[in-house]
Short mmCIF file of C-alpha atoms and ligand atoms in Angstrom, two decimals:
data_model
loop_
_atom_site.label_atom_id
_atom_site.label_comp_id
_atom_site.label_asym_id
_atom_site.label_seq_id
_atom_site.Cartn_x
_atom_site.Cartn_y
_atom_site.Cartn_z
CA MET S 1 37.70 9.93 -40.26
CA VAL S 2 41.38 10.90 -40.27
CA ASP S 3 41.25 11.41 -36.50
CA LYS S 4 39.75 7.99 -35.96
CA ARG S 5 42.43 6.28 -37.99
CA LYS S 6 45.14 8.25 -36.21
CA ARG S 7 43.77 7.19 -32.84
CA LYS S 8 43.68 3.55 -33.96
CA VAL S 9 47.32 3.68 -35.03
CA ASP S 10 48.27 5.34 -31.74
CA ASP S 11 46.40 2.69 -29.85
CA GLU S 12 48.20 -0.11 -31.65
CA CYS S 13 51.53 1.53 -30.98
CA ARG S 14 50.88 1.48 -27.25
CA ARG S 15 50.13 -2.22 -27.20
CA PHE S 16 52.94 -4.73 -26.84
CA GLN S 17 53.59 -6.46 -30.15
CA GLU S 18 54.63 -10.13 -29.97
CA GLU S 19 57.26 -9.61 -32.67
CA TRP S 20 59.18 -7.22 -30.38
CA SER S 21 60.22 -10.17 -28.24
CA VAL S 22 62.42 -11.78 -30.84
CA LYS S 23 63.43 -8.47 -32.41
CA TYR S 24 64.50 -6.62 -29.25
CA PHE S 25 64.44 -9.25 -26.44
CA PHE S 26 61.55 -7.65 -24.57
CA ILE S 27 58.50 -9.19 -22.89
CA GLU S 28 55.35 -7.58 -21.58
CA SER S 29 55.24 -7.23 -17.80
CA ALA S 30 52.62 -5.29 -15.80
CA ASP S 31 51.74 -2.99 -18.73
CA LYS S 32 55.40 -2.25 -19.34
CA ALA S 33 58.08 -3.78 -21.53
CA LEU S 34 60.79 -5.69 -19.69
CA CYS S 35 64.17 -6.35 -21.23
CA VAL S 36 64.98 -10.02 -20.62
CA ILE S 37 68.71 -9.34 -20.93
CA CYS S 38 69.27 -6.54 -18.39
CA HIS S 39 65.84 -6.55 -16.66
CA GLU S 40 65.30 -2.83 -17.26
CA THR S 41 61.74 -1.73 -17.99
CA VAL S 42 60.47 0.65 -20.60
CA ALA S 43 57.24 2.35 -19.53
CA VAL S 44 55.96 3.60 -22.88
CA LEU S 45 55.10 0.75 -25.20
CA LYS S 46 56.48 2.25 -28.39
CA GLU S 47 58.63 0.30 -30.81
CA TYR S 48 61.02 3.24 -31.08
CA ASN S 49 61.80 3.11 -27.32
CA LEU S 50 62.42 -0.63 -27.32
CA ARG S 51 64.55 -0.49 -30.47
CA ARG S 52 66.64 2.34 -29.00
CA HIS S 53 67.24 0.34 -25.80
CA TYR S 54 68.24 -2.78 -27.74
CA GLN S 55 70.48 -0.94 -30.21
CA SER S 56 72.31 1.06 -27.57
CA LYS S 57 72.79 -1.71 -25.00
CA HIS S 58 72.60 -5.17 -26.51
CA GLN S 59 72.88 -5.12 -30.27
CA GLY S 60 76.67 -5.53 -30.19
CA THR S 61 76.39 -8.89 -28.40
CA TYR S 62 73.02 -10.18 -29.55
CA SER S 63 72.89 -9.31 -33.26
CA ARG S 64 74.93 -12.45 -34.06
CA PHE S 65 72.08 -14.66 -32.85
CA GLU S 66 69.72 -15.27 -35.71
CA GLY S 67 66.79 -17.55 -36.61
CA ASN S 68 66.33 -20.55 -34.36
CA ILE S 69 69.33 -19.74 -32.20
CA ARG S 70 67.88 -16.30 -31.49
CA GLU S 71 64.56 -17.84 -30.46
CA GLU S 72 66.28 -20.36 -28.23
CA LYS S 73 68.31 -17.61 -26.60
CA LEU S 74 65.11 -15.63 -25.97
CA ALA S 75 63.35 -18.69 -24.50
CA LYS S 76 66.26 -19.30 -22.10
CA LEU S 77 66.31 -15.69 -20.90
CA LYS S 78 62.52 -15.75 -20.42
CA GLN S 79 62.80 -18.95 -18.39
CA CYS S 80 65.47 -17.32 -16.23
CA ILE S 81 63.16 -14.38 -15.46
CA ASN S 82 60.22 -16.66 -14.65
CA SER S 83 62.20 -18.76 -12.18
CA GLN S 84 63.53 -15.59 -10.50
CA ARG S 85 60.00 -14.29 -10.24
CA SER S 86 58.70 -17.44 -8.60
CA VAL S 87 61.52 -17.25 -6.01
CA PHE S 88 60.49 -13.65 -5.22
CA THR S 89 56.79 -14.51 -4.98
CA LYS S 90 57.57 -17.42 -2.68
CA ALA S 91 59.77 -15.22 -0.46
CA SER S 92 57.17 -12.45 -0.20
CA LYS S 93 54.40 -14.99 0.57
CA GLN S 94 56.58 -16.47 3.31
CA ASN S 95 57.24 -12.99 4.79
CA GLU S 96 53.52 -12.29 4.82
CA SER S 97 52.77 -15.58 6.61
CA ARG S 98 55.48 -14.88 9.18
CA ALA S 99 54.07 -11.43 9.96
CA ARG S 100 50.52 -12.83 10.15
CA ALA S 101 51.65 -15.58 12.57
CA SER S 102 53.38 -13.00 14.76
CA PHE S 103 50.20 -10.84 14.79
CA LYS S 104 48.07 -13.84 15.76
CA VAL S 105 50.32 -14.73 18.70
CA ALA S 106 50.39 -11.06 19.85
CA TYR S 107 46.57 -11.01 19.68
CA ILE S 108 46.28 -14.12 21.90
CA LEU S 109 48.75 -12.63 24.42
CA ALA S 110 46.83 -9.32 24.52
CA LYS S 111 43.45 -11.05 24.83
CA ASN S 112 44.67 -13.05 27.80
CA GLY S 113 46.37 -10.11 29.50
CA LYS S 114 49.82 -11.72 29.22
CA PRO S 115 53.08 -9.71 29.32
CA PHE S 116 54.68 -8.85 25.96
CA THR S 117 57.79 -10.81 26.99
CA ASP S 118 55.76 -14.05 26.83
CA GLY S 119 56.18 -13.94 23.04
CA GLU S 120 59.67 -15.46 23.39
CA ILE S 121 58.29 -18.24 25.63
CA VAL S 122 55.64 -19.05 23.02
CA LYS S 123 58.35 -19.20 20.36
CA ASN S 124 60.46 -21.57 22.47
CA CYS S 125 57.42 -23.81 22.98
CA LEU S 126 56.75 -23.80 19.23
CA LEU S 127 60.36 -24.72 18.48
CA GLU S 128 60.26 -27.66 20.87
CA VAL S 129 57.00 -28.95 19.40
CA VAL S 130 58.19 -28.54 15.82
CA ASP S 131 61.53 -30.20 16.60
CA GLU S 132 59.61 -33.27 17.71
CA LEU S 133 56.87 -33.36 15.10
CA CYS S 134 58.28 -31.78 11.92
CA PRO S 135 61.96 -30.81 12.39
CA GLU S 136 62.22 -29.73 8.75
CA LYS S 137 60.03 -26.72 9.60
CA SER S 138 62.13 -25.55 12.53
CA ASN S 139 64.04 -23.01 10.40
CA VAL S 140 60.75 -21.36 9.43
CA ILE S 141 59.67 -21.05 13.09
CA LYS S 142 63.04 -19.53 13.98
CA THR S 143 62.38 -16.62 11.60
CA ILE S 144 59.09 -15.58 13.28
CA THR S 145 59.79 -12.49 15.39
CA LEU S 146 58.11 -12.64 18.78
CA GLY S 147 60.39 -10.42 20.89
CA ALA S 148 58.79 -8.11 23.46
CA ASN S 149 59.24 -5.02 21.25
CA THR S 150 57.64 -6.72 18.27
CA VAL S 151 54.69 -8.00 20.31
CA ALA S 152 54.17 -4.50 21.78
CA ARG S 153 54.30 -2.97 18.29
CA ARG S 154 51.87 -5.54 16.86
CA ILE S 155 49.36 -4.91 19.66
CA GLY S 156 49.74 -1.16 19.13
CA ASP S 157 49.13 -1.60 15.37
CA MET S 158 46.01 -3.70 16.02
CA GLY S 159 44.70 -1.06 18.43
CA THR S 160 45.28 1.72 15.91
CA ASN S 161 43.59 -0.31 13.20
CA LEU S 162 40.58 -0.94 15.44
CA MET S 163 40.30 2.77 16.24
CA GLU S 164 40.45 3.61 12.53
CA GLN S 165 37.67 1.10 11.88
CA ILE S 166 35.49 2.62 14.61
CA ALA S 167 36.21 6.13 13.30
CA SER S 168 35.20 5.16 9.77
CA HIS S 169 31.92 3.63 11.04
CA ALA S 170 31.31 6.57 13.40
CA LYS S 171 31.23 8.99 10.46
CA ASN S 172 28.01 7.33 9.31
CA PHE S 173 26.27 7.01 12.66
CA VAL S 174 22.73 8.33 12.63
CA HIS S 175 22.38 7.70 16.36
CA PHE S 176 24.74 6.33 18.96
CA SER S 177 24.98 5.71 22.67
CA LEU S 178 27.86 5.49 25.11
CA ALA S 179 28.26 3.22 28.11
CA ILE S 180 30.87 4.19 30.67
CA ASP S 181 32.19 1.74 33.18
CA GLU S 182 34.80 2.19 35.83
CA SER S 183 36.76 -0.76 37.12
CA THR S 184 40.00 -1.33 38.98
CA ASP S 185 42.81 -3.31 37.40
CA ARG S 186 45.10 -5.79 39.16
CA CYS S 187 47.52 -2.96 40.09
CA GLY S 188 44.75 -1.06 41.84
CA THR S 189 44.54 1.67 39.19
CA SER S 190 41.10 2.85 38.26
CA GLN S 191 40.34 2.25 34.55
CA LEU S 192 37.64 4.08 32.71
CA LEU S 193 36.12 2.13 29.84
CA ILE S 194 33.97 3.84 27.24
CA PHE S 195 31.89 1.59 24.99
CA ILE S 196 30.15 2.90 21.92
CA ARG S 197 27.16 1.51 20.04
CA GLY S 198 25.99 3.25 16.91
CA VAL S 199 23.68 2.62 14.00
CA ASP S 200 23.96 3.91 10.44
CA ALA S 201 21.24 4.69 7.90
CA ASN S 202 21.27 1.05 6.69
CA LEU S 203 20.70 -0.21 10.24
CA ASN S 204 24.22 -1.62 10.54
CA ILE S 205 25.21 -1.68 14.20
CA THR S 206 28.75 -1.10 15.46
CA GLN S 207 29.51 -1.93 19.06
CA GLU S 208 33.03 -1.64 20.38
CA LEU S 209 35.24 -0.57 23.26
CA ALA S 210 36.06 2.95 22.09
CA SER S 211 38.59 3.97 24.72
CA LEU S 212 40.30 2.87 27.88
CA ASN S 213 41.86 5.45 30.17
CA SER S 214 43.71 5.10 33.45
CA MET S 215 42.43 7.48 36.15
CA TYR S 216 45.09 8.03 38.76
CA ASN S 217 43.35 10.43 41.13
CA THR S 218 39.76 10.75 42.27
CA THR S 219 37.13 10.20 39.61
CA THR S 220 34.81 13.17 39.76
CA GLY S 221 32.03 14.08 37.38
CA LYS S 222 34.40 16.61 35.84
CA ASP S 223 37.01 13.91 35.17
CA LEU S 224 34.37 11.72 33.52
CA MET S 225 33.22 14.61 31.36
CA LYS S 226 36.79 15.29 30.27
CA GLU S 227 37.22 11.66 29.15
CA ILE S 228 33.88 11.64 27.34
CA GLN S 229 34.85 14.81 25.53
CA LYS S 230 38.17 13.23 24.50
CA THR S 231 36.29 10.27 22.99
CA PHE S 232 34.02 12.65 21.09
CA GLU S 233 37.04 14.41 19.63
CA GLN S 234 38.89 11.18 18.88
CA TYR S 235 36.08 9.84 16.70
CA SER S 236 34.65 13.22 15.57
CA LEU S 237 31.29 12.34 17.16
CA ASP S 238 28.35 14.71 16.96
CA TRP S 239 26.67 15.54 20.30
CA ASN S 240 23.31 15.95 18.52
CA ARG S 241 23.35 12.26 17.57
CA LEU S 242 23.99 10.98 21.08
CA LYS S 243 20.81 9.21 22.21
CA CYS S 244 21.79 7.61 25.49
CA LEU S 245 24.56 7.75 28.03
CA THR S 246 24.95 5.09 30.67
CA ILE S 247 27.38 5.33 33.58
CA ASP S 248 28.05 2.17 35.60
CA GLY S 249 24.78 0.63 34.43
CA GLU S 250 22.70 3.69 35.26
CA GLU S 251 21.04 5.48 32.39
CA ILE S 252 21.67 9.14 33.00
CA CYS S 253 20.42 10.78 29.87
CA VAL S 254 18.09 9.82 27.11
CA VAL S 255 17.65 12.40 24.40
ZN1 ZN K 301 68.32 -4.39 -21.70
#
């Protein structure tokens, strides 16, 4: 019985009490107490901690505010914090949109086999269009980064993310098959493409280009084997679950 009561008291102590606002100029923010005067946070919601903060830092200036004046002062400080917060939220939302726009443009460039340097051309086109149609937005467009380095980094990030997605699906493959295709790119370099298709216990199918490797010399059976082995290691694939291997459209092994 004593224990129960003790726990209840403890519990109450760790919850923000409304009266602390006017007493110590604190508000509750993300499970912590935030001082509206100096914006410091107190992690443990105990009256003692808040009182100590107020007495040591603000009592000298704020004790003279009493009654209605104290409440008005508190309301003003709260309003100040809220408007600052909305500025921050707006800024972070805008940053997120800018990054997303830059990723989308990089994706289109990659999908169409365009050089990374085309990002700047796209940006110039966007600026011209916006200048004509909605000039008030031109400052926003100017802040989108589409330089060659950024585009290259974005494409790299998307590739890594895709590989991580395949790897996480591959862990659950019950069976899978590989299709290997060799083709020559516009520079005359032989490219080896390895596609993977796998199925998990819930019959979800994943089909994706798992790897793309440039082959500079002759492509022998040994070279192919080396690349296949690399793909197995990259995605921690299990040889026992491989059901079919196709090379250039020819099925060479069905287990
Ligand atoms: Zn403070």
